[in-house]
Structure formats: C-alpha cells, structure tokens
XYZ file of C-alpha atoms in Angstrom:
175
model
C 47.237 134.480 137.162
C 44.196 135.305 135.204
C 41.913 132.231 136.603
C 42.715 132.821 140.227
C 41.758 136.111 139.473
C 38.534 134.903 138.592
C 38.008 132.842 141.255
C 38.585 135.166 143.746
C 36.256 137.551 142.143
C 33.985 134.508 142.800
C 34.127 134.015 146.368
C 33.710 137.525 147.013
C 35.108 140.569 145.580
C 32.715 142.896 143.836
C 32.434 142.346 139.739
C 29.861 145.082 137.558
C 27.208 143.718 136.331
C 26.414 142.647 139.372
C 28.351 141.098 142.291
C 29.644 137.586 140.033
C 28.461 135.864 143.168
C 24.693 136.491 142.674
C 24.800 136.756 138.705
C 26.664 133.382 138.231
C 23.851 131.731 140.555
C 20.991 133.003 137.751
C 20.306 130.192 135.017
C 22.422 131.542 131.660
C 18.609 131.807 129.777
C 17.380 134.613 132.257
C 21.009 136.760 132.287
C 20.300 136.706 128.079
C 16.960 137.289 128.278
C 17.566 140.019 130.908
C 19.921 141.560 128.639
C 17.921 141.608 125.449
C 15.271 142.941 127.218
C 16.732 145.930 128.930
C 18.608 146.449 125.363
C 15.924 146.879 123.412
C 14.732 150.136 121.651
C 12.174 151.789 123.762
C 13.826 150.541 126.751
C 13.140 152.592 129.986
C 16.404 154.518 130.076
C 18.000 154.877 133.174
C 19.532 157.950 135.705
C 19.676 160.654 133.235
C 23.128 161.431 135.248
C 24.310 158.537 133.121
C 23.499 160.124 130.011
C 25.449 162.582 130.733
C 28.320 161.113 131.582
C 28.113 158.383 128.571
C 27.985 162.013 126.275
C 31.332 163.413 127.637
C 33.111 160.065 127.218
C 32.261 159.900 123.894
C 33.095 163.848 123.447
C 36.545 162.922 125.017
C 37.942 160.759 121.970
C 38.863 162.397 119.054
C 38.560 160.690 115.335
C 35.615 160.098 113.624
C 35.912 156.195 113.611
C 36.587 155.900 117.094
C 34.211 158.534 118.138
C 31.257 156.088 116.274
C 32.533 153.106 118.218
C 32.114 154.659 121.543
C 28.847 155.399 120.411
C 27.971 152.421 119.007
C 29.007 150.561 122.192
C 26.944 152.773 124.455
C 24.140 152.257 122.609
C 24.519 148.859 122.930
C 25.382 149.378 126.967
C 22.746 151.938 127.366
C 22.289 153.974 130.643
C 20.063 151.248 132.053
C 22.361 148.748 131.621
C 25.554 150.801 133.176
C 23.389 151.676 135.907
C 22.833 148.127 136.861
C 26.528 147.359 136.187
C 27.763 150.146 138.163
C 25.026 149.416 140.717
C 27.919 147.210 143.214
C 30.330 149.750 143.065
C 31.251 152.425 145.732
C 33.185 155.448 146.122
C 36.638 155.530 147.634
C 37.102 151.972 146.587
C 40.211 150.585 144.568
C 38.584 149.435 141.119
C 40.627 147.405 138.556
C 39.362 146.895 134.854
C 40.257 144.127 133.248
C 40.562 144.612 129.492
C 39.355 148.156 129.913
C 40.323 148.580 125.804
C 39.475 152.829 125.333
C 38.823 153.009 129.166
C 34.911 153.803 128.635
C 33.537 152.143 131.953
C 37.419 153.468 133.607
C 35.840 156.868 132.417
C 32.673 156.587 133.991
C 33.652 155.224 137.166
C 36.084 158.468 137.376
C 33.263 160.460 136.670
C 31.281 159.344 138.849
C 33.102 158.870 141.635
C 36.546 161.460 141.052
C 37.827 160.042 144.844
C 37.898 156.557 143.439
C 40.944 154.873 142.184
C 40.540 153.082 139.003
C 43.168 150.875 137.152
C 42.609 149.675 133.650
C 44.630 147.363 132.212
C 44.647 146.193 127.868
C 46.736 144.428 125.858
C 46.200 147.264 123.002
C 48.263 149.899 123.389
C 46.793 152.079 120.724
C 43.511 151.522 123.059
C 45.158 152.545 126.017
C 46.628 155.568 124.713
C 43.560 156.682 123.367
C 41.685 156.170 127.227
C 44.855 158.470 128.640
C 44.037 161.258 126.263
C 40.301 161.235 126.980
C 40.826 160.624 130.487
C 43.752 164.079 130.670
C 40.429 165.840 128.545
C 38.236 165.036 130.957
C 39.960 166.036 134.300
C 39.657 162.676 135.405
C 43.014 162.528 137.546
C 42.482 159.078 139.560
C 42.651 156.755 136.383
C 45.655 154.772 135.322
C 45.810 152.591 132.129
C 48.703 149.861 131.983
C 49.610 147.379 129.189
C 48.815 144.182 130.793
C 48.267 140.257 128.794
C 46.136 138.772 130.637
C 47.103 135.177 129.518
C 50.589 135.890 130.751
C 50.659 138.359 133.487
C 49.697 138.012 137.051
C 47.273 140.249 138.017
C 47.938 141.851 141.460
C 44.781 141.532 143.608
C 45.750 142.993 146.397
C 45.618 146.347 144.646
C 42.282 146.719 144.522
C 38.691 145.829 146.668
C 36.390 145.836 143.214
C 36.531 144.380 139.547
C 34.757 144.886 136.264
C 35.424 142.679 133.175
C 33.611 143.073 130.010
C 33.936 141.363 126.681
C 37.462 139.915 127.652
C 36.904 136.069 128.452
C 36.138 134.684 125.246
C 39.985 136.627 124.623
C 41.527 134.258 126.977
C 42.307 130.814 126.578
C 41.833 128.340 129.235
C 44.788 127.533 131.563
C-alpha cells in the first residue's frame, strides 16, 4: 500500500524536493527555514525556463477561480523552489505523482521533459479532469491522470523509477 510506498521511496527511489534520502537526513528546523527563505518576496528567482513553463500551466485551466489557485500555488512554489524540486528528476524516466490534484508539477514535468512518462494519480475527480483538459491544451501527450485513494489502493511501484508527493501526507491516515 501507501506506506510501503513510502518506504521504498526511502531506501532509494528518487522523490522532488530532493531525493527523500538526503532531505529526510536534514534536521526538520533547516528544511522550514530553507523553505521560508527561498519563499520569500525578493527571493532570487530561478531558470527563467521555469517561468515560462509555470505561465502556460496556469494559461491551460480555464475558470477564473481555478485559474487564481494555480496562481496562487505557484507563487507560493515559485521557480526557485520547482527548480530545486525538479532538480532529481531526469528525462526518459517513468514519474508517478502521488496526489497530483490539477496535475501542475504532472504539467511541468511534461513540459519539460515531453519523452518522459508521467502518471498522476487523485482522489478528486473534478481535479483530475481539469489536469486532462490542460494537459490535451498543452500538447502534453505523455501524461496520464487516474482516480486513485491512496488509503485504499495499492500503488504499483514497479511502474515507475521516480516519485513526487506534495501536500498529500497529512491526507492520509496512518496504517
């Protein structure tokens, strides 16, 4: 299930924001402070190419209050940060999303990288359907999004050589 997932993803298979190996061995003070500090206004931005690609995600969407969301959240995931959360992952590798919601980081990946295959799986299907329209607008052809509950459904890890999980654990309950 979930958990084995997890601990998988600990002993060695890639997870953004950093490998989960190297991040889980920094003290919990210096990931926040880490965070606050390359979130804050003025913050050096990163590879403009991110910038780019952050602006035709959130072109993709369509409705105002969805449109301001995206926004919203990549303001609060800025360039800088995606560039260090993106930093582990490669081309022509098999990425799976876990709780990938409106797809935004599926999006990116697929922009970045359009020989990659990227899976993203949500328990919102409103969500999902919304990341399958923006990901048909932007030509992105290698992304799939799947309803998947995380608390209930095994994961298949054998399907894929990286991981990225954002804003999902405090979702799932322990097993």
């Amino acid at each position: 299930g979930f958990w084995d997932c997890l601990d998988r993803a600990r002993r060695g298979i890639q997870i953004g924001l950093f490998s989960l190996r190297r991040w889980c061995n920094v003290p919990r003070w210096w990931r926040v402070l880490c965070a606050l500090h390359t979130a804050a206004p003025g913050a050096k931005v990163g590879n403009p190419m991110y910038k780019t690609m952050i602006r035709q995600v959130v072109q993709a969407y369509s409705g105002k209050i969805v449109k301001t969301y995206i926004y919203l959240r990549f303001k609060i995931i800025n360039p800088s940060i995606l560039e260090a959360m993106l930093s582990d992952f490669r081309p022509n590798r098999r990425a799976l999303v876990l709780g990938c919601g409106f797809g935004l980081f599926d999006l990116i990946l697929g922009l970045k990288w359009p020989e990659k295959t990227v899976r993203g799986v949500d328990i919102n299907e409103g969500r999902l359907a919304a990341a399958r329209e923006a990901a048909l607008r932007l030509g992105v052809r290698n992304n799939t999004f799947e309803f998947m509950d995380l608390s209930r459904d095994d994961v298949r890890l054998g399907d894929c050589d990286e991981i990225l999980l954002l804003d999902i654990l405090h979702h799932v309950p322990p097993a």
